[in-house]
GROMACS .gro file of C-alpha atoms in nm:
model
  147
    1UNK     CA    1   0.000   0.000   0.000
    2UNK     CA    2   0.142   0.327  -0.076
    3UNK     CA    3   0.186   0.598   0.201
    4UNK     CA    4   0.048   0.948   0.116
    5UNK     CA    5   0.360   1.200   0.024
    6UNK     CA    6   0.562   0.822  -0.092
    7UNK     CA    7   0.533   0.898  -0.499
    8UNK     CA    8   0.578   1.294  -0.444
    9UNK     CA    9   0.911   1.157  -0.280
   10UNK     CA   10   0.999   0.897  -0.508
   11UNK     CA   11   0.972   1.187  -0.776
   12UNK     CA   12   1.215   1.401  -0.575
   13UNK     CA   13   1.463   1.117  -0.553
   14UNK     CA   14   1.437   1.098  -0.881
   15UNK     CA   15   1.471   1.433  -1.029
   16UNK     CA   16   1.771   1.450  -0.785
   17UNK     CA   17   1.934   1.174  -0.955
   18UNK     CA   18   1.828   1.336  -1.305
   19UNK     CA   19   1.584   1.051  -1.344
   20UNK     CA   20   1.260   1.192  -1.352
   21UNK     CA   21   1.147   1.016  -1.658
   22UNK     CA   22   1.211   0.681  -1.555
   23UNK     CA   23   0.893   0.784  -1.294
   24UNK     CA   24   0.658   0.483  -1.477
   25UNK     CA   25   0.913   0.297  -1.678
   26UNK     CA   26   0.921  -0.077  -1.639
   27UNK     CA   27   1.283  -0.144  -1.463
   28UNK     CA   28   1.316  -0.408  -1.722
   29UNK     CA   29   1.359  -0.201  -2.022
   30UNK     CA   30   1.664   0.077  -1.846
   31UNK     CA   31   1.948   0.051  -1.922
   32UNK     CA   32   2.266  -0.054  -1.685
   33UNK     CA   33   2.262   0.356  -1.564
   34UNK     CA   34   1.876   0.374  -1.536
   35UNK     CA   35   1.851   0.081  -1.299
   36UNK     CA   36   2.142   0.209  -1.068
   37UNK     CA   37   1.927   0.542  -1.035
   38UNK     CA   38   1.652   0.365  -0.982
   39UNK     CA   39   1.781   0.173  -0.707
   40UNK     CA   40   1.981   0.474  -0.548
   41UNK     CA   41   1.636   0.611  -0.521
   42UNK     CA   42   1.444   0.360  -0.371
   43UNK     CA   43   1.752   0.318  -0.117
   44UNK     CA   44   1.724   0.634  -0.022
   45UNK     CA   45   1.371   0.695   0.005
   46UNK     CA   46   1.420   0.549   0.390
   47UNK     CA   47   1.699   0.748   0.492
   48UNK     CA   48   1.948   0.517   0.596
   49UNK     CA   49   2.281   0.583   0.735
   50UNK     CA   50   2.449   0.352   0.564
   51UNK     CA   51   2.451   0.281   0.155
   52UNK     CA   52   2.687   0.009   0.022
   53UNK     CA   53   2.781   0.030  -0.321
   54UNK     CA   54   2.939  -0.270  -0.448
   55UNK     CA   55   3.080  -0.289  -0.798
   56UNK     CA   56   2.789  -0.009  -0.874
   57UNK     CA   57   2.932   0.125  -1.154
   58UNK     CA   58   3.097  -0.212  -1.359
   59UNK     CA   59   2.865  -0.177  -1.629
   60UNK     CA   60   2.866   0.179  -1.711
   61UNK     CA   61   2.990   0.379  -2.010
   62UNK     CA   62   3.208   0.600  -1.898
   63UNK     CA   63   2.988   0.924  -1.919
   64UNK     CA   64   2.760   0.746  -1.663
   65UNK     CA   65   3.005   0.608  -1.470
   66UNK     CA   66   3.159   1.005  -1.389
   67UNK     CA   67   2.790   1.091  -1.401
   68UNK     CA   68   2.769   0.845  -1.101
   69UNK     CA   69   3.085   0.939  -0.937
   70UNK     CA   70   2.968   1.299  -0.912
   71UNK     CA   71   2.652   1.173  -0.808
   72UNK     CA   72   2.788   0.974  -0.487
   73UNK     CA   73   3.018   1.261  -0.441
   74UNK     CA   74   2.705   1.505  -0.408
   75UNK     CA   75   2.568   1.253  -0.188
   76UNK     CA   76   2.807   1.275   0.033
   77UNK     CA   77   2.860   1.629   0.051
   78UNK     CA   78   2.433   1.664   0.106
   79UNK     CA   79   2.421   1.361   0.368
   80UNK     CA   80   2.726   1.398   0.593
   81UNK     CA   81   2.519   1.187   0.816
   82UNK     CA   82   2.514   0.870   0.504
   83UNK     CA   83   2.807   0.639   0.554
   84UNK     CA   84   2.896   0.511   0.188
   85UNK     CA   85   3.057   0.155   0.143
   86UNK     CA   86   3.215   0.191  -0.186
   87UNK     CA   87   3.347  -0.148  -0.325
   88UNK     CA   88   3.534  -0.136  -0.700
   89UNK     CA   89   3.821  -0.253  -0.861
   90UNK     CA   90   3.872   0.055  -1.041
   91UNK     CA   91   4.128   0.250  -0.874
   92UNK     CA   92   4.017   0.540  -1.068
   93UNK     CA   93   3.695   0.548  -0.912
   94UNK     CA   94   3.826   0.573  -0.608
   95UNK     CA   95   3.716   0.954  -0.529
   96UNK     CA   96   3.924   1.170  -0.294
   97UNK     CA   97   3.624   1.207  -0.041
   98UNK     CA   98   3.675   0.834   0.064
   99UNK     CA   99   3.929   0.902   0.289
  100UNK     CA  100   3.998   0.566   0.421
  101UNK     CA  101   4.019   0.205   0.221
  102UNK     CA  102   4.129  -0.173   0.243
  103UNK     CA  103   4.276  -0.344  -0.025
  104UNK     CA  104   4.185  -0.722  -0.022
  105UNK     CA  105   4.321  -1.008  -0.212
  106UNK     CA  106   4.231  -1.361  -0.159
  107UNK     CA  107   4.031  -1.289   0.133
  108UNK     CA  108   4.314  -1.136   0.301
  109UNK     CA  109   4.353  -0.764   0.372
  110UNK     CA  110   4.688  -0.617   0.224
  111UNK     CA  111   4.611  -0.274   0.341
  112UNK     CA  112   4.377  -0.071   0.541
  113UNK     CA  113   4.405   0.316   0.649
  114UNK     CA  114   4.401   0.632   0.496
  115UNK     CA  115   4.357   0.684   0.144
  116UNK     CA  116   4.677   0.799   0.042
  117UNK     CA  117   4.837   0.495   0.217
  118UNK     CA  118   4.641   0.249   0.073
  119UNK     CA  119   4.683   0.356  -0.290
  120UNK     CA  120   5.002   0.287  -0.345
  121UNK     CA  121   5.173   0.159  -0.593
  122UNK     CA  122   5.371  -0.118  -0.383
  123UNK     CA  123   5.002  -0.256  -0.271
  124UNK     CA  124   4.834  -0.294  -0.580
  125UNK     CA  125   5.160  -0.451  -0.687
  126UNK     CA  126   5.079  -0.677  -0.435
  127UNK     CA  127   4.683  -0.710  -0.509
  128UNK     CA  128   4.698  -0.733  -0.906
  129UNK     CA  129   5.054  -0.921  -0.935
  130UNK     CA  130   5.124  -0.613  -1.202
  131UNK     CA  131   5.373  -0.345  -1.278
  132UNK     CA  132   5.097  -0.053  -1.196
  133UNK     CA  133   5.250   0.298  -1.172
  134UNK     CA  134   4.943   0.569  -1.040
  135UNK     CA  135   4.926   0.874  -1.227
  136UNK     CA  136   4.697   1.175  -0.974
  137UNK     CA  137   4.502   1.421  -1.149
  138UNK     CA  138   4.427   1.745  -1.064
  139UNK     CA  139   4.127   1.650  -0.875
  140UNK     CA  140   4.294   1.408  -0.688
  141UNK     CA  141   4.248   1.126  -0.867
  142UNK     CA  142   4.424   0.789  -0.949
  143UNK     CA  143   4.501   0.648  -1.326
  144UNK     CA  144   4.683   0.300  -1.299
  145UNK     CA  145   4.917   0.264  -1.586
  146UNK     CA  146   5.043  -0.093  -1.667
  147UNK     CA  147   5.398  -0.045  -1.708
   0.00000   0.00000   0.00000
């Protein structure tokens, strides 16, 4: 049964997400970006204080997947309150607000701590069995290179 205000809400979530028009669109027939919105919404509709986000954005282009990265960044920045799980194996997506990470390989943590310590090049040497040198952008992002 739906609660009076819920749809209004829904909307909002939505139109927050730039999503508006998937309002009465089967989830069936979105694409890969739609659905995540979709579900970000309905997550959110309850307020939690925590959001996991594992692998969210593995089957993105890459125009949705930075759409989705400023997305989670706004998040954050609106909800200081919302803890955020983020789980990848894209280094790049790692965003400079999470400010703390594990690396894991095999079930076994390599490295935990601050952000900067865990992205370095020694442990995902370690956690990929590759040559990766990081390249940092100007917003504070990393680039692994395969050398």
């Amino acid at each position: 049964k739906e609660e009076p205000g819920e749809r209004e809400k829904a909307f909002e979530m939505l139109k927050m997400l730039k999503g508006e028009h998937l309002m009465e669109r089967p989830m069936q027939v979105m694409s890969s970006g739609e659905q995540i919105k979709l579900l970000i919404a309905r997550a959110l509709m309850s307020r939690p204080e925590l959001m996991i986000l594992d692998e969210t954005g593995v089957y993105l282009d890459i125009s949705s997947r930075e759409f989705f990265l400023s997305m989670v960044e706004k998040l954050a920045a609106d909800r200081p309150e919302l803890t955020i799980i983020f789980i990848t194996q894209r280094i790049e997506d790692i965003l400079p607000m999470f400010d703390c990470g594990m690396i894991i390989r095999k079930g076994e943590v390599i490295a935990r701590g601050k952000r900067d310590e865990v992205l370095s090049e020694d442990n995902l040497r370690k956690a990929f069995d590759l040559n990766i040198k990081l390249i940092r952008n100007r917003a504070g992002r990393f680039w692994p290179v395969i050398e």
